[in-house]
Coordinates of C-alpha atoms in Angstrom, one line a residue:
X1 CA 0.0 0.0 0.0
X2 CA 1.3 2.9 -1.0
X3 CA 2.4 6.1 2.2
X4 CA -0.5 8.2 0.6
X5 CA -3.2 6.0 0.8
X6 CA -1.7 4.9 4.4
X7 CA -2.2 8.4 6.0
X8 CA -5.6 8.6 4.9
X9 CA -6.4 5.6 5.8
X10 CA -5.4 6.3 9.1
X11 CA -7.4 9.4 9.4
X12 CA -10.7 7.5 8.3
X13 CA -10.0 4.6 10.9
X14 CA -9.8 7.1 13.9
X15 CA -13.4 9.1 12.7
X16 CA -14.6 5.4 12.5
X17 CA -13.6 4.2 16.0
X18 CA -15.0 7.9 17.3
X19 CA -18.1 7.8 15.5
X20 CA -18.5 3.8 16.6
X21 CA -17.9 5.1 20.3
X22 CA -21.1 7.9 19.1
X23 CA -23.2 5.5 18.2
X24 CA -23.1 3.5 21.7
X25 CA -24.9 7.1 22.6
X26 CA -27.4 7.5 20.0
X27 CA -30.8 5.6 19.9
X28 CA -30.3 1.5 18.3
X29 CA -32.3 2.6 15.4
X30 CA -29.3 5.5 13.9
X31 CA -27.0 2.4 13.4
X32 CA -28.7 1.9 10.4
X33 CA -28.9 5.1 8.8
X34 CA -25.1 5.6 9.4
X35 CA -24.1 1.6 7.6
X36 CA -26.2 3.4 4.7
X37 CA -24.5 6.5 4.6
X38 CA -21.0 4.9 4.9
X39 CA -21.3 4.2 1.1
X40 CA -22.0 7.5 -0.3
X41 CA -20.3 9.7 2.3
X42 CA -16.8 10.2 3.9
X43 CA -15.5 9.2 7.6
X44 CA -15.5 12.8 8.8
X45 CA -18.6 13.8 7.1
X46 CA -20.6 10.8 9.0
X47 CA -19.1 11.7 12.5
X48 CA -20.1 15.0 12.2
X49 CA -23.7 13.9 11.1
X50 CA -23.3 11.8 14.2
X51 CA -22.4 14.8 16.5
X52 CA -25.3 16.8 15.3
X53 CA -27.8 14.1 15.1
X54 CA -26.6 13.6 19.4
X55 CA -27.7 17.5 19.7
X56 CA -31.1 17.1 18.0
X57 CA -31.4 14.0 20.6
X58 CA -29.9 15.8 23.4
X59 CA -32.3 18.6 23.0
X60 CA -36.0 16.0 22.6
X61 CA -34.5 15.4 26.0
X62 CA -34.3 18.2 27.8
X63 CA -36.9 20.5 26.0
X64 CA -39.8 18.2 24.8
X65 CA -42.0 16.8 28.0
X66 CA -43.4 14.6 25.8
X67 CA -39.8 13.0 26.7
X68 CA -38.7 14.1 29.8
X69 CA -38.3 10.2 31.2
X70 CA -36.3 9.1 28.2
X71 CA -32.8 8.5 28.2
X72 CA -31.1 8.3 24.4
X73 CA -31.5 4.8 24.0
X74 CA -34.8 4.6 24.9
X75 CA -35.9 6.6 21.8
X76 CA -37.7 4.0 19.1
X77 CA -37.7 5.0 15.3
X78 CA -41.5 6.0 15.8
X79 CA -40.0 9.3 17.4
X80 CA -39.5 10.3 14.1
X81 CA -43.3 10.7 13.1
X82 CA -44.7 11.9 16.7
X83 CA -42.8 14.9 15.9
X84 CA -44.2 17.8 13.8
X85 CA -42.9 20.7 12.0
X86 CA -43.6 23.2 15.3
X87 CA -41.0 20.7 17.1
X88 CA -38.5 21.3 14.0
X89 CA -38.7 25.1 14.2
X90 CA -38.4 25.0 18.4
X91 CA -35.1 22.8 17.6
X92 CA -33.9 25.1 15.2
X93 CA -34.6 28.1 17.6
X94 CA -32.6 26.0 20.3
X95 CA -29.7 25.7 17.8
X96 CA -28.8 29.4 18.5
X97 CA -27.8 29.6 21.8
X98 CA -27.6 25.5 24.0
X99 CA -25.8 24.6 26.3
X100 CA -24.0 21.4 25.9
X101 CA -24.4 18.1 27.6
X102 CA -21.3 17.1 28.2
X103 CA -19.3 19.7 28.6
X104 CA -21.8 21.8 30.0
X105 CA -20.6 25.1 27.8
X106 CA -22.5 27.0 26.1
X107 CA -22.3 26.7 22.5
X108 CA -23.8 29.4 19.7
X109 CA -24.9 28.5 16.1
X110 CA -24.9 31.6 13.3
X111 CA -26.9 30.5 10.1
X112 CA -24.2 28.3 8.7
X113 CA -24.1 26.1 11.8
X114 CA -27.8 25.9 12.0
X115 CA -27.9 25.1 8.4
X116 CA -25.4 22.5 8.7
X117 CA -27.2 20.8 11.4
X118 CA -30.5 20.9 9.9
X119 CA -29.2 19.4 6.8
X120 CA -28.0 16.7 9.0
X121 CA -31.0 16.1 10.5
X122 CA -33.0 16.3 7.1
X123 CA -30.7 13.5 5.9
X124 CA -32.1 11.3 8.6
X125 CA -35.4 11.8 8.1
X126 CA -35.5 11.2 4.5
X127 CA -33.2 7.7 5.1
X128 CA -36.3 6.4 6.9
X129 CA -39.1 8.0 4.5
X130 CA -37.5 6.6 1.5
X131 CA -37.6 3.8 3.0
X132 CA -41.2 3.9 4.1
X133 CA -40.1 3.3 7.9
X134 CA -41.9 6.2 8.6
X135 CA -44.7 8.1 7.4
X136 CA -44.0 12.0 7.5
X137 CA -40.9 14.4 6.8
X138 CA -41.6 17.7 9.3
X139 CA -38.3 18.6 8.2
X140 CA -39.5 19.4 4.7
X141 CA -41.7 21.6 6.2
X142 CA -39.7 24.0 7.5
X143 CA -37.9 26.5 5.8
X144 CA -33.9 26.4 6.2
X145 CA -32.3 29.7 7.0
X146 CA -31.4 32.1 4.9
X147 CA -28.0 32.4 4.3
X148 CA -26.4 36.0 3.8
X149 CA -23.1 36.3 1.4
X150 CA -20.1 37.5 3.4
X151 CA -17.1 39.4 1.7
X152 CA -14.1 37.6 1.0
X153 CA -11.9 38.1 3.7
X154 CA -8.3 37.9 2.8
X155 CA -4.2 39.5 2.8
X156 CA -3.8 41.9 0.5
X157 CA -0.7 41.8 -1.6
X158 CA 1.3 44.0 0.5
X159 CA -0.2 42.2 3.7
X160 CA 1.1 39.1 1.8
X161 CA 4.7 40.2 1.5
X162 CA 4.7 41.7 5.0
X163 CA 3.6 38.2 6.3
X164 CA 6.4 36.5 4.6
X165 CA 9.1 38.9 5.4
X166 CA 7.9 38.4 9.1
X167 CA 8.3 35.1 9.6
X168 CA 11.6 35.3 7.7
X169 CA 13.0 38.1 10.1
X170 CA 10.7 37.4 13.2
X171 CA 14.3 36.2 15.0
X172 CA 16.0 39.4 14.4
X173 CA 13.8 40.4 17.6
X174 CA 14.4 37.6 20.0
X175 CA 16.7 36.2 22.0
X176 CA 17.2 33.0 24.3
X177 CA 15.0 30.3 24.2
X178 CA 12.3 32.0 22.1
X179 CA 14.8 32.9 19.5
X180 CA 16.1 29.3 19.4
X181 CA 12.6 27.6 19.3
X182 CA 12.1 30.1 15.9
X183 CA 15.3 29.1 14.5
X184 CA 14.1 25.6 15.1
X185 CA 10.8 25.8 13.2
X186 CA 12.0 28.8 10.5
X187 CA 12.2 27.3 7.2
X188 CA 8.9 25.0 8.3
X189 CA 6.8 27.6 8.7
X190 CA 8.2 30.0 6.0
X191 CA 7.2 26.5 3.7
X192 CA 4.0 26.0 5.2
X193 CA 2.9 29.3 4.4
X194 CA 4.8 29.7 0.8
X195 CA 2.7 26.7 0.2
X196 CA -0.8 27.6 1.1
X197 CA -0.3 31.0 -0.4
X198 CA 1.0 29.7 -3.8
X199 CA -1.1 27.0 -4.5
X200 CA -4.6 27.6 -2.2
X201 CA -4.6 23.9 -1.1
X202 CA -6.5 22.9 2.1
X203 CA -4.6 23.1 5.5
X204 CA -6.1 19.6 5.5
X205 CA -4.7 18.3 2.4
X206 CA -1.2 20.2 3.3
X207 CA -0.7 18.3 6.3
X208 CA -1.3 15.2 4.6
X209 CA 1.5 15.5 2.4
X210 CA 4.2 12.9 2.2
X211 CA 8.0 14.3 1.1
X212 CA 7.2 11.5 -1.8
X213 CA 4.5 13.9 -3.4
X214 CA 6.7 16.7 -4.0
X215 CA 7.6 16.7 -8.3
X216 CA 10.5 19.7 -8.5
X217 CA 10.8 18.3 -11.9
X218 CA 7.3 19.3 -12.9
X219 CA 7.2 21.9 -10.1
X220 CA 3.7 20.5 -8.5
X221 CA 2.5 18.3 -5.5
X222 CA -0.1 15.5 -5.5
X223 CA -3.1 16.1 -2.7
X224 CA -5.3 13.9 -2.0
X225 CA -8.8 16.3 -2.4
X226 CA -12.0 16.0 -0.5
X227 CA -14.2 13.0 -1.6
X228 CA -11.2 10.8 -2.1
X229 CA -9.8 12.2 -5.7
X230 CA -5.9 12.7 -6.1
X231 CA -5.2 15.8 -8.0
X232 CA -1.8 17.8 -9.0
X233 CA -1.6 21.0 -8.0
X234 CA 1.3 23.0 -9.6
X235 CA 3.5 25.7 -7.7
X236 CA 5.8 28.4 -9.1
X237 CA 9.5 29.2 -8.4
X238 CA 8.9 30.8 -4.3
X239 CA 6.8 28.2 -3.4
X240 CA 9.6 25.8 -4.8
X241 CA 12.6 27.4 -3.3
X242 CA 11.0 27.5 0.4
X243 CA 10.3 23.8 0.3
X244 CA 13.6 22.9 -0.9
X245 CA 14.9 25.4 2.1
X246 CA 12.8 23.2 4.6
X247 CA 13.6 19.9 2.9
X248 CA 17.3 20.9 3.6
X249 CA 16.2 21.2 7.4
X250 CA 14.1 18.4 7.8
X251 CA 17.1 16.0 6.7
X252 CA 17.9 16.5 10.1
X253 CA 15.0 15.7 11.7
X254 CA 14.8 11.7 12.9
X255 CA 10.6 11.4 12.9
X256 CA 9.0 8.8 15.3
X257 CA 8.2 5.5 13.9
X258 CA 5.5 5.6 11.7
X259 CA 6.0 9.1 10.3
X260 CA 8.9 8.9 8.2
X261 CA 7.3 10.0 5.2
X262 CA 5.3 13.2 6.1
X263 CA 6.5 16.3 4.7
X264 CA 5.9 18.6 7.7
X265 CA 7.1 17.7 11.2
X266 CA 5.8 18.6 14.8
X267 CA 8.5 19.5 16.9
X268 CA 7.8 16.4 18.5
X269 CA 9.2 14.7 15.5
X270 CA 5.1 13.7 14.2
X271 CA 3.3 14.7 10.7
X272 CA 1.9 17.9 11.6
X273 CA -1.3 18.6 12.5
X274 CA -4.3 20.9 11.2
X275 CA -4.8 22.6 14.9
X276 CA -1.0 23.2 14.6
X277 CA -1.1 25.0 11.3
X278 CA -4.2 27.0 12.5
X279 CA -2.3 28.3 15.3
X280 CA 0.9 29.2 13.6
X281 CA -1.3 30.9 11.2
X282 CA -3.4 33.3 13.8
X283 CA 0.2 33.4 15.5
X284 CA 1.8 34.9 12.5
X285 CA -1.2 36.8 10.8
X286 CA -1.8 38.9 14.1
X287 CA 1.9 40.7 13.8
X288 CA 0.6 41.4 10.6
X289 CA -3.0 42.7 10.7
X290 CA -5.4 43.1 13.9
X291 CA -8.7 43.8 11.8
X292 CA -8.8 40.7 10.1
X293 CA -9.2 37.4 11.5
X294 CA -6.6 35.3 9.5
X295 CA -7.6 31.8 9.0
X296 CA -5.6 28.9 6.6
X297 CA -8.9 29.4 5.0
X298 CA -8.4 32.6 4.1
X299 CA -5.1 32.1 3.1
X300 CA -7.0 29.9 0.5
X301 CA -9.0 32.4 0.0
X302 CA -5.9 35.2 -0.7
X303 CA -4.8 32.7 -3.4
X304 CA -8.1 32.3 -5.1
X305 CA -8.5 36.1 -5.7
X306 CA -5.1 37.0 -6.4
X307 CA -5.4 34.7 -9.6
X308 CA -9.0 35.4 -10.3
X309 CA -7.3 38.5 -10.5
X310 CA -4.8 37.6 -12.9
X311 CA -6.5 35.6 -15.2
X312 CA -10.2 36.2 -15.2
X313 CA -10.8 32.8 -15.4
X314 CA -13.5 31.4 -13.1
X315 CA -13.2 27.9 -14.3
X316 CA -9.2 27.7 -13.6
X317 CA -10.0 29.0 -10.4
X318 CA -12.4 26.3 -9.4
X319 CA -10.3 23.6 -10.7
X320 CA -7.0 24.3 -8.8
X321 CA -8.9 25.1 -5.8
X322 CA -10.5 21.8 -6.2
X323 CA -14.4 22.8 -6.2
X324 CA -16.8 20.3 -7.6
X325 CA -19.6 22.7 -8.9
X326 CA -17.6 26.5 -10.7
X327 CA -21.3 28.1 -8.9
X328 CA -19.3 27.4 -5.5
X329 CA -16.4 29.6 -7.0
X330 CA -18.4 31.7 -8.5
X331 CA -20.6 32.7 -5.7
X332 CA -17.9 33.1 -3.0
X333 CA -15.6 35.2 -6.1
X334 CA -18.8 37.0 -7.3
X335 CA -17.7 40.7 -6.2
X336 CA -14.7 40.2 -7.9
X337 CA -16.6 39.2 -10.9
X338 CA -18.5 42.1 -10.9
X339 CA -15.5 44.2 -11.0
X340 CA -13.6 42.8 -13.8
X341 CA -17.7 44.1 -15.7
X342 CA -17.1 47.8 -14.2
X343 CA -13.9 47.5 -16.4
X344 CA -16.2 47.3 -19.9
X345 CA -18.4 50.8 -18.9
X346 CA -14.9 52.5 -19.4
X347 CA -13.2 50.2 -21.9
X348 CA -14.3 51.4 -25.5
X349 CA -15.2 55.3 -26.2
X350 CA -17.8 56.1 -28.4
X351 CA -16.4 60.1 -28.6
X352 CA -13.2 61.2 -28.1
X353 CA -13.1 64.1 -25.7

């Protein structure tokens, strides 16, 4: 089996030992649902159905009397259709602001969250009303909310260069121990950053990288994308001379067993993690600019309007950035779009002044 396949592989085992650990929790009837879904949907995408399938539960518990003496298992499929669509719309109400059961924090939902997790929950009922196990959908009868386009936040190109220079230079400033931990992790980060800057990949699918899917020759890297596809993704000449600067590094570096082949090391000597490149990023991006809320997201982001930008070619864009549907691109690039028009009210003069 080839290293690439062995990471993922991995990954999908531990979301399907946590989401058989969920399912001990949820009522005997979900196991079902989730065997089904197991064929047309990833590991991580079915553990967090799971998780928001356990609030939906959590909350018949505590806020419907009709339930007050349950626990989760006692819950029979029937649940399903004793509920109406007023129950649905209380849920989604409750969705807002809940405070969790385990933890006992209180958790918030904006529209996107409560989207995702009434998604989620009409999933499940339309498993079992396909299937004739029940006889009514309330979900269908409640209208999902609406969601309101948000500007793209991202670096600008001076922003871009600043970041860079930063974490080249950030040493110049310290001294002892802090200065030799940034020594340590210098040309890693400067990589990591070239990298999701020049190319727009997913701090997901960076982080997944084995050394073995680096191509100088042809200048590109092979990610493994969401859904399972393995895709190419080209890089240009900075991008190219960071990760030879780090590769340099890293031939120092003797990983633990078992992670020999990653391309971006822990300083405990492990493939690197995605909570670990989110916090170098807000790390870095905060030296940088306060008003914006820097995300590897939005480094993404940077990357997808800087060669919108460029090329004015929606359909490139989607493609290196890996989107099934161009719309996707096209929605979330749509200002830019709109720009590039403005250019044609000023582009051909019917009378010369």
């Amino acid at each position: 089996m080839e290293q690439r396949t062995v990471y993922h592989a991995q990954v999908d085992k531990e979301n399907t030992l946590k989401l058989r650990e969920l399912l001990k929790e949820l009522p005997p009837f979900a196991k079902e649902y989730f065997r089904a879904l197991g064929t047309t949907a990833s590991s991580r995408t079915r553990l967090s159905y799971a998780y928001d399938l356990k609030v939906f539960f959590q909350f018949l518990l505590k806020e419907n009397p009709a339930f007050q003496k349950y626990t989760m298992t006692d819950f029979q499929i029937d649940v399903l259709d004793s509920l109406q669509a007023v129950d649905i719309e209380e849920y989604q109400e409750y969705l807002r602001v809940y405070q969790s059961h385990d933890t006992g924090l209180e958790n918030t939902n904006g529209e996107r969250g409560i989207k995702r997790k009434m998604s989620s929950l009409r999933s499940f009922y339309a498993y079992y009303y396909k299937r004739e196990m029940i006889h009514s959908n309330p979900t269908l009868l409640v209208d999902m909310p609406k969601l309101h386009d948000k500007s793209i936040i991202k670096l600008d190109p001076n922003e871009v260069a600043e970041l860079l220079d930063y974490i080249e230079h950030a040493g110049d400033s310290l001294t002892g121990q802090k200065k030799a931990y940034y020594e340590k992790t210098k040309e890693r980060d400067l990589a990591i950053f070239t990298l999701l800057l020049g190319t727009g990949i997913r701090v997901s699918e960076c982080v997944g990288l084995d050394v073995e899917d680096i191509d100088f020759q042809n200048g590109g890297i092979k990610v493994h994308r969401k859904g399972g596809n393995e895709m190419i993704v080209y890089f240009g000449e900075e991008v190219a001379q960071a990760l030879m600067d780090y590769l340099a590094v890293r031939k120092g570096i003797t990983p633990l067993p078992g992670h020999e082949h990653a391309l971006f090391y822990s300083t405990q000597r492990r493939r690197i993690g995605v909570k670990a490149v989110e916090n170098l990023v807000k790390k870095y991006s905060q030296q940088i600019t306060t008003t914006k809320k820097i995300t590897p997201h939005k480094l993404r982001s940077t990357y997808g309007t800087a060669l919108y930008e460029e090329t004015g070619d929606i359909y490139l864009v989607a493609d290196v950035l890996g989107h099934r549907d161009v719309n996707t691109t096209r929605k979330h690039y749509a200002d830019l779009g709109d720009a590039h028009r403005r250019k044609a009210a000023s582009a051909v003069r019917l009378r010369e002044k």
